[in-house]
Coordinates of C-alpha atoms in Angstrom, one line a residue:
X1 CA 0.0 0.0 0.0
X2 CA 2.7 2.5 1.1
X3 CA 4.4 1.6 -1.9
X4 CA 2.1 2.6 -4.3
X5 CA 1.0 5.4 -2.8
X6 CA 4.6 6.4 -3.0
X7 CA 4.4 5.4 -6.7
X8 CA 0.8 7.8 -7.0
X9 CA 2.9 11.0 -5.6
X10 CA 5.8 10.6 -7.9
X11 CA 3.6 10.4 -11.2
X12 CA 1.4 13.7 -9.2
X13 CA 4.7 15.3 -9.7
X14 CA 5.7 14.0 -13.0
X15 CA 2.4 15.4 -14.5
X16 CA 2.8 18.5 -12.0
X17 CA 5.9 19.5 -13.9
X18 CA 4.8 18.9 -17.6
X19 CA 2.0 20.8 -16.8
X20 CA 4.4 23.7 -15.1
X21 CA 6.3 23.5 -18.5
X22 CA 3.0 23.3 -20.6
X23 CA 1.9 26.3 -19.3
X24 CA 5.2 28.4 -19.6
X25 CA 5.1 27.4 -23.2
X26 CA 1.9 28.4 -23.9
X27 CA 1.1 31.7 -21.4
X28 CA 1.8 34.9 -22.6
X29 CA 4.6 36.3 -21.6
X30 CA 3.9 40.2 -20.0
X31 CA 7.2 41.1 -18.7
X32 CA 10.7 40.3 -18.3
X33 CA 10.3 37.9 -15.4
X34 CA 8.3 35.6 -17.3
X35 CA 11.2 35.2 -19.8
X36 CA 13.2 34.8 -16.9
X37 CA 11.4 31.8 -15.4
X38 CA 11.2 30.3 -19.0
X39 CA 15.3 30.7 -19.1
X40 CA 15.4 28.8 -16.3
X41 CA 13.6 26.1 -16.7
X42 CA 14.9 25.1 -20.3
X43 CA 18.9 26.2 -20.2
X44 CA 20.8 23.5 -18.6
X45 CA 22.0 24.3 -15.0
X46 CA 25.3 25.3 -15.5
X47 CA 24.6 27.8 -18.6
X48 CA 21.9 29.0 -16.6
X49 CA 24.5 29.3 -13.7
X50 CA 26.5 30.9 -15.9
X51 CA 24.6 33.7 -17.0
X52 CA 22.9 33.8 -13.4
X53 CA 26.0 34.2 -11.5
X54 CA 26.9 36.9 -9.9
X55 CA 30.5 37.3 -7.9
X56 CA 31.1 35.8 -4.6
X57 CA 27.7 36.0 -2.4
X58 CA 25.8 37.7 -5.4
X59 CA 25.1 41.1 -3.2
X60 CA 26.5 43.5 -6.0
X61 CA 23.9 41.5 -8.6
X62 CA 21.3 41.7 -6.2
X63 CA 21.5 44.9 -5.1
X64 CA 21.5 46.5 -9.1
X65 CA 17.8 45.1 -8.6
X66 CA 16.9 46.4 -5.0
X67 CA 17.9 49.6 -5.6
X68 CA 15.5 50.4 -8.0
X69 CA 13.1 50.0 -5.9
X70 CA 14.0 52.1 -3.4
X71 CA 13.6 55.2 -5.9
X72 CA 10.0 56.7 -5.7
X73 CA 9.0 59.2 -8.5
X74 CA 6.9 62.6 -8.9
X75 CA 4.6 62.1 -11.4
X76 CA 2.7 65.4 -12.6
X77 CA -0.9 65.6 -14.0
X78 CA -3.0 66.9 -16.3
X79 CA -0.2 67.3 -18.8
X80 CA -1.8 65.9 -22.1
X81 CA 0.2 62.8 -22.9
X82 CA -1.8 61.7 -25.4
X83 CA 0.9 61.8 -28.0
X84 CA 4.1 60.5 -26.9
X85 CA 7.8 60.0 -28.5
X86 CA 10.4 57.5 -27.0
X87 CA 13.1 58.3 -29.4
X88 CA 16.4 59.4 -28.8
X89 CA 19.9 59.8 -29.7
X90 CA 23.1 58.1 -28.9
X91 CA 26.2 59.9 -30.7
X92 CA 24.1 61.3 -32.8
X93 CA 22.5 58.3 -33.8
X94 CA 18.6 57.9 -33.6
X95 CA 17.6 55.1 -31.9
X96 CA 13.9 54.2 -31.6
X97 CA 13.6 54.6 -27.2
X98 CA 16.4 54.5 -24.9
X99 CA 17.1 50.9 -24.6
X100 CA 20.3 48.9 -25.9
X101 CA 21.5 45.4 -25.6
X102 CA 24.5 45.3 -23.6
X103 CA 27.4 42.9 -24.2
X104 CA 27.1 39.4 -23.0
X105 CA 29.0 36.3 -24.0
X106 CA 28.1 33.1 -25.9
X107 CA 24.9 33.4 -27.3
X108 CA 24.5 30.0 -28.9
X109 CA 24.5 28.5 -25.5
X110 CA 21.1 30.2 -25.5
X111 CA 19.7 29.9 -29.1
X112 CA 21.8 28.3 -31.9
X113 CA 21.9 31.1 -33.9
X114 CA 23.0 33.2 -31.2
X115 CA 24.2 36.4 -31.9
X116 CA 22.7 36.1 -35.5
X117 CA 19.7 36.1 -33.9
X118 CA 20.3 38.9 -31.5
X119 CA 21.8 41.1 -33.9
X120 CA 18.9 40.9 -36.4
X121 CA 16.1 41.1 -33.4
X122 CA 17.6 44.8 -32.3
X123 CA 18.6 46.1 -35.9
X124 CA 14.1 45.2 -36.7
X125 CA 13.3 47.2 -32.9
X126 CA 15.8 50.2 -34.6
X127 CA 18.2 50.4 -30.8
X128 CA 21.9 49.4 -30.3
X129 CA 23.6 46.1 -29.8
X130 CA 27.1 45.8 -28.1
X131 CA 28.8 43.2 -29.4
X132 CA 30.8 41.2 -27.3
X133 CA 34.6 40.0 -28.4
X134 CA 33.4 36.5 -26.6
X135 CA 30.5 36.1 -29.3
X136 CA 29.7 32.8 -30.4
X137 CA 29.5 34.7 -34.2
X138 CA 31.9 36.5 -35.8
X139 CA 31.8 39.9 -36.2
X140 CA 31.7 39.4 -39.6
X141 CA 28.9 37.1 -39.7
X142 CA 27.1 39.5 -36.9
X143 CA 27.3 42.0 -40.1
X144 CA 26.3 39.8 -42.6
X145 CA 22.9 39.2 -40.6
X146 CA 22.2 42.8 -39.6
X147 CA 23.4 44.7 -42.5
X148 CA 21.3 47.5 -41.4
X149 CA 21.9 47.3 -37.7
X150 CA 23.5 49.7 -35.4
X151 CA 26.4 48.0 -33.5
X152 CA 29.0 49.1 -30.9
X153 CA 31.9 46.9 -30.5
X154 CA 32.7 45.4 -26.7
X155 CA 36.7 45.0 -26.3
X156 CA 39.4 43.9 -24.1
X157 CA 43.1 45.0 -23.8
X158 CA 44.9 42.0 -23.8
X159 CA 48.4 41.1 -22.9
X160 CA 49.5 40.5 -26.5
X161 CA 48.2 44.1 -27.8
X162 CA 48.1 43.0 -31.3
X163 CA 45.3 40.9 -30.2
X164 CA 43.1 43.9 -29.7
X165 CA 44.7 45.5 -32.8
X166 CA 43.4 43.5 -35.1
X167 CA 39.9 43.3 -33.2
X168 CA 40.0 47.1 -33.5
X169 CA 40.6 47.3 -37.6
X170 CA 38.4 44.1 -38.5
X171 CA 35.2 46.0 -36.5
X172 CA 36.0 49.2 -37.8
X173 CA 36.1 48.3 -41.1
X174 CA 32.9 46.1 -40.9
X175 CA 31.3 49.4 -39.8
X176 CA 30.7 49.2 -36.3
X177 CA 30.4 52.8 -34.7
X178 CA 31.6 52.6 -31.3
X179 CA 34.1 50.7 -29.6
X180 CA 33.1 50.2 -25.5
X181 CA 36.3 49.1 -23.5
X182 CA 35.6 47.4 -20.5
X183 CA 37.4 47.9 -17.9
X184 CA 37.1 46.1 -14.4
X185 CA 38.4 43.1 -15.5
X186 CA 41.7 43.1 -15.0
X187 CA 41.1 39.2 -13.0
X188 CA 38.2 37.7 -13.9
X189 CA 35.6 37.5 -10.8
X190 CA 35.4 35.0 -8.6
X191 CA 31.8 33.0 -9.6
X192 CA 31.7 30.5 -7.2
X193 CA 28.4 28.4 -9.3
X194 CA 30.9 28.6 -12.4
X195 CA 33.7 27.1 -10.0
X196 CA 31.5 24.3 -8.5
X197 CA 30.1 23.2 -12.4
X198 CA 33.5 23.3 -14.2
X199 CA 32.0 25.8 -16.6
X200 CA 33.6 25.3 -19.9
X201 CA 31.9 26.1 -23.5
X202 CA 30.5 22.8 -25.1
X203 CA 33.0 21.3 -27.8
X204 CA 30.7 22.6 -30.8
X205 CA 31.1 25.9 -29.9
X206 CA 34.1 28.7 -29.5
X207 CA 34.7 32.3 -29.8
X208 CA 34.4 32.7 -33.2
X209 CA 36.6 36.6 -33.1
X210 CA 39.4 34.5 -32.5
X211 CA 39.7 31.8 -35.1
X212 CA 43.1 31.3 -36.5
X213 CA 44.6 33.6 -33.9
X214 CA 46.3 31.3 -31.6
X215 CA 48.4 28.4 -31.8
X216 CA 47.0 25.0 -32.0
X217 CA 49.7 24.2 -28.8
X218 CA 48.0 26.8 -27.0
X219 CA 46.8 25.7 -23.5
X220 CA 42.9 27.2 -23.8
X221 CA 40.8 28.2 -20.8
X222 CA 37.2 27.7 -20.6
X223 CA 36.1 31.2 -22.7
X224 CA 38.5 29.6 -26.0
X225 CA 41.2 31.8 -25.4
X226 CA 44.5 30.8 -24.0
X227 CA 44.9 31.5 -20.3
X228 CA 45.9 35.0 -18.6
X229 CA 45.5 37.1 -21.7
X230 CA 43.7 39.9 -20.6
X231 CA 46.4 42.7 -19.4
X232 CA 46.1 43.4 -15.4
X233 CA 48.2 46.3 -16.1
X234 CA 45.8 48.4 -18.7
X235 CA 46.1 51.7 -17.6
X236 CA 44.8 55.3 -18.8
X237 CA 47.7 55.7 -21.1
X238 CA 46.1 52.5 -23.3
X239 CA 43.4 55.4 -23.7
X240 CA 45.6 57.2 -25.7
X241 CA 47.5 54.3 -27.2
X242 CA 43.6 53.0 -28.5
X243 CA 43.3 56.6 -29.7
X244 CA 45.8 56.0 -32.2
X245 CA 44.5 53.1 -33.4
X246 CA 41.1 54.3 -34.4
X247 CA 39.0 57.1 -35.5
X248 CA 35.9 55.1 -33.8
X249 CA 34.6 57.2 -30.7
X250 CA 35.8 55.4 -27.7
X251 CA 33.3 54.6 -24.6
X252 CA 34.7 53.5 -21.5
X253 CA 32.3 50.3 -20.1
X254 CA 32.8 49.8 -15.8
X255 CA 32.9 53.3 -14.1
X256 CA 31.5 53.7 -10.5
X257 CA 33.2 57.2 -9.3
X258 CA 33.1 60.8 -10.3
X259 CA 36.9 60.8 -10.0
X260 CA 37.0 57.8 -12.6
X261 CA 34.8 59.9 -14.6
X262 CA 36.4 63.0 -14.5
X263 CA 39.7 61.1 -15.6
X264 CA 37.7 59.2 -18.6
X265 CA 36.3 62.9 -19.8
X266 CA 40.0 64.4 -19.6
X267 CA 41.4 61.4 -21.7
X268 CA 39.4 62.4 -24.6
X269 CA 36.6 59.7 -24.4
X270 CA 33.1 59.9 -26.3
X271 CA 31.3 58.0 -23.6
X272 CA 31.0 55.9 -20.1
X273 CA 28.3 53.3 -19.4
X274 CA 28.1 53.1 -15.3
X275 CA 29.0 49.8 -15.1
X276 CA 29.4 46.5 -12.4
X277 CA 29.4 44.1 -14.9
X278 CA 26.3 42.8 -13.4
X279 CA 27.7 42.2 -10.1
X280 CA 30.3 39.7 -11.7
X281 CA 33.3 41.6 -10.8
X282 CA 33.6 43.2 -7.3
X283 CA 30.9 42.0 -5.0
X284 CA 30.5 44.6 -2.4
X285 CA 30.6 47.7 -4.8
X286 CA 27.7 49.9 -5.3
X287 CA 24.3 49.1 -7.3
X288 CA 25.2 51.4 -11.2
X289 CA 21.6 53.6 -10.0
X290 CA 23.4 54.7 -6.8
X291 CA 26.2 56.1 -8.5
X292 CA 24.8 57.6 -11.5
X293 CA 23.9 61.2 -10.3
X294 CA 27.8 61.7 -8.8
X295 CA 28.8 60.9 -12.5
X296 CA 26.4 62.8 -14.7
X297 CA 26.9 65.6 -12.4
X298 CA 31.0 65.1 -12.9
X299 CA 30.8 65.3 -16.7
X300 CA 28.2 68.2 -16.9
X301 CA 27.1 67.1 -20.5
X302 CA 31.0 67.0 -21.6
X303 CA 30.7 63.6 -22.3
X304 CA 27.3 61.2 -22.6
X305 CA 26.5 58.5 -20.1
X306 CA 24.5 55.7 -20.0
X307 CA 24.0 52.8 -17.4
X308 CA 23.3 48.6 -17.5
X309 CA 22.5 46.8 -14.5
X310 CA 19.1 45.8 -13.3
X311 CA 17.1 47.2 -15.5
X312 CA 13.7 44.7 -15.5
X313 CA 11.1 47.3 -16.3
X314 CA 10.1 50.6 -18.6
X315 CA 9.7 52.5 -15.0
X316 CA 13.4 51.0 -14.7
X317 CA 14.5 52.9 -17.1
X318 CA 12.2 56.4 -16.7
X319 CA 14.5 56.3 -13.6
X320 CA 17.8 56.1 -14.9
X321 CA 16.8 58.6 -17.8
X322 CA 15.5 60.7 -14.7
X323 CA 18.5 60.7 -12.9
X324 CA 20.9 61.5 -16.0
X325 CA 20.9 58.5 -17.9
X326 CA 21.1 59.0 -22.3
X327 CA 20.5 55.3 -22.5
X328 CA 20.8 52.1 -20.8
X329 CA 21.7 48.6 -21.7
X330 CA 19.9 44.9 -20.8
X331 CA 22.2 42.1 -20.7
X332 CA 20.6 38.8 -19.3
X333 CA 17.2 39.7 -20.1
X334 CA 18.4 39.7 -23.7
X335 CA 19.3 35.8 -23.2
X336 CA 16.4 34.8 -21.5
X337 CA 14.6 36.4 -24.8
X338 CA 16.7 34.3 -27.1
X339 CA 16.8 30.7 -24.6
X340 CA 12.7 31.6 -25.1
X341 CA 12.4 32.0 -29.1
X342 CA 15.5 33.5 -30.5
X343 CA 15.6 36.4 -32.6
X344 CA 11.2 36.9 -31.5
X345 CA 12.6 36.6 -27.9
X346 CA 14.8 39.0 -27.9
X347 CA 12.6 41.8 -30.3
X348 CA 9.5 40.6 -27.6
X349 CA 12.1 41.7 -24.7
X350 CA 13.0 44.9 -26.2
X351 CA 8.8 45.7 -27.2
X352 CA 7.8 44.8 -23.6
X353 CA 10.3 47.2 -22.3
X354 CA 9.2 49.8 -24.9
X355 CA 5.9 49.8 -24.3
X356 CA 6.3 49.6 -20.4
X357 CA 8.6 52.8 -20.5
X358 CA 6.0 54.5 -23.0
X359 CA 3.1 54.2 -20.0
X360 CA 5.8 54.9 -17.4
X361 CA 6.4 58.2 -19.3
X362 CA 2.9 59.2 -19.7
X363 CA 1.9 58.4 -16.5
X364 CA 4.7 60.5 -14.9
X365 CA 3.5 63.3 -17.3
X366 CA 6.3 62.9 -19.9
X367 CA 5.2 63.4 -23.5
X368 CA 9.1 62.8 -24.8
X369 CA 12.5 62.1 -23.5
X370 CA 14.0 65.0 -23.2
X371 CA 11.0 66.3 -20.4
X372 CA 12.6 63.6 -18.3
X373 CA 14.2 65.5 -16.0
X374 CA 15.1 65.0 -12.2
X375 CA 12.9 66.7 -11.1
X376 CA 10.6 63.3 -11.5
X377 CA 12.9 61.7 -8.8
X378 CA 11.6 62.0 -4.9
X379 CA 14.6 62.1 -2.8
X380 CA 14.9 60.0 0.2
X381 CA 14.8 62.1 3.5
X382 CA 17.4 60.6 5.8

């Protein structure tokens, strides 16, 4: 008797479960936590652990989140919103509302056409993808599937410079506008889920930027590029020394202070994107929000800024644009839309954000982005 009640539970579950994953399949998805769940119930545990993880205990990856929702806003009235404009510019570019894709790693781990598929979602929603160096495509094949699309190019400084080099005059050439250099990673975090599963890239798969650029001999690490390449001792004269490489405007990717910023405006950058790298890096830094005022009031307009990290909703992003932000970036929501359906994931991502931040605006009283101001900001009395 007790056995096969034992046996009537476990098929309960069994059915439970389909039915879980029926239903995910099926429902509408409404925001970016249902692409979320999806993610993480079909990606394998140690991709998903991958793009979940943050460094150490995760507080820096949780607190990009939390601190959104400690901002309350102003909303005014009676301001006839009945036509509204989410455009906006980024370098001079027009962009269809003030939402990019930032850059994340192997994208065919998520969706087999990976970046393909990412690259030809954003250049149909009219907004900016970064393209990582650690793509899963090629920048070349990246152009080939978005010839149309409006790309900025993700790079690291690496030990052997000629490395970057060549990065440098293959995207420049293929006409990417931008080059964003990331800089806190001078060691690679500690990600303790990554450490526990062995994370390596699946045999089928490398990073495609860097075919033919290393030595069959070469001892490889798990991202497909030899071991202790990236350059702990990039400093600000590689600003100039990247300046003479390119005419490309250069946006620094992982700034936190005003005095960081200060130094990026007087070394002739375009750009800085307030940056944790999701909380992968440092854990125990600041969440990007918290520190965006300090460095949009720094750079006083000399510069533009813009901002990733936790961004989840359109009133997400009226909040950074409030507080200084020209445009923020999405990085794992943008897998969870592809490990959901590819190139429709990710363009159903970027719509759902759209439209959220279209209602946010109208509801605050803003009729176009440039009356989002600070003033729509309450601030916290100590």
């Amino acid at each position: 008797m007790e056995q096969a009640i034992v046996r009537f539970y476990r098929i309960t579950e069994v059915f439970r479960s389909y039915a879980i994953t029926y239903r995910m399949n099926t429902m509408a998805k409404v925001c970016l936590t249902d692409f979320e769940e999806y993610a993480k119930q079909h990606l394998s545990k140690p991709t998903w652990d991958y793009y979940a993880a943050g460094a150490d205990e995760c507080c820096t990856r949780d607190d990009n989140l939390q601190a959104y929702k400690r901002i309350r806003l102003r909303p005014r009235i009676l301001r006839d919103v009945s036509v509204s404009d989410t455009r906006t510019t980024i370098l001079g570019t027009e962009i269809s509302f003030p939402v990019g894709i930032a850059p994340t790693a192997f994208h065919c781990l998520a969706w087999h056409e990976g970046e393909l598929a990412t690259a030809r979602a954003t250049e149909a929603v009219n907004t900016c993808y970064i393209t990582s160096t650690y793509s899963t495509c090629s920048v070349e094949e990246i152009c080939a599937a978005a010839p149309n699309g409006y790309r900025w190019f993700q790079l690291y400084v690496y030990r052997e410079r000629k490395l970057s080099e060549q990065l440098v005059h293959r995207v420049e050439a293929l006409g990417y506008k931008a080059l964003v250099l990331t800089v806190d990673v001078p060691y690679t975090g500690k990600r303790r889920d990554d450490i526990r599963n062995q994370f390596k890239l699946p045999p089928h798969l490398k990073v495609k930027n860097f075919d033919g650029m290393f030595q069959e001999t070469a001892e490889l690490e798990e991202y497909g590029v030899p071991s202790n390449t990236l350059d702990p001792s990039i400093s600000w004269k590689d600003i100039h020394w990247l300046q003479s490489l390119t005419r490309l405007p250069i946006i620094i990717k992982g700034i936190l202070t005003k005095e960081d910023a200060e130094l990026a405006v007087e070394h002739g950058v375009q750009g800085i994107i307030v940056s944790n790298h999701g909380g992968r890096q440092l854990d125990g830094g600041p969440a990007t929000i918290d520190c965006l005022s300090e460095i949009v009031d720094t750079v006083q307009g000399r510069v533009e800024v813009y901002m990733d990290g936790g961004i989840r909703t359109g009133c997400d992003v009226l909040k950074a644009l409030a507080l200084g932000a020209k445009c923020v970036f999405i990085g794992r929501p943008a897998i969870w839309g592809l490990a959901y359906k590819g190139e429709e994931g990710v363009k159903e991502v970027l719509q759902i954000l759209s439209e959220e931040f279209r209602l946010s605006m109208a509801l605050s009283g803003c009729r176009n982005v440039a009356e989002i101001n600070r003033n729509l900001i309450q601030v916290s009395k100590l």
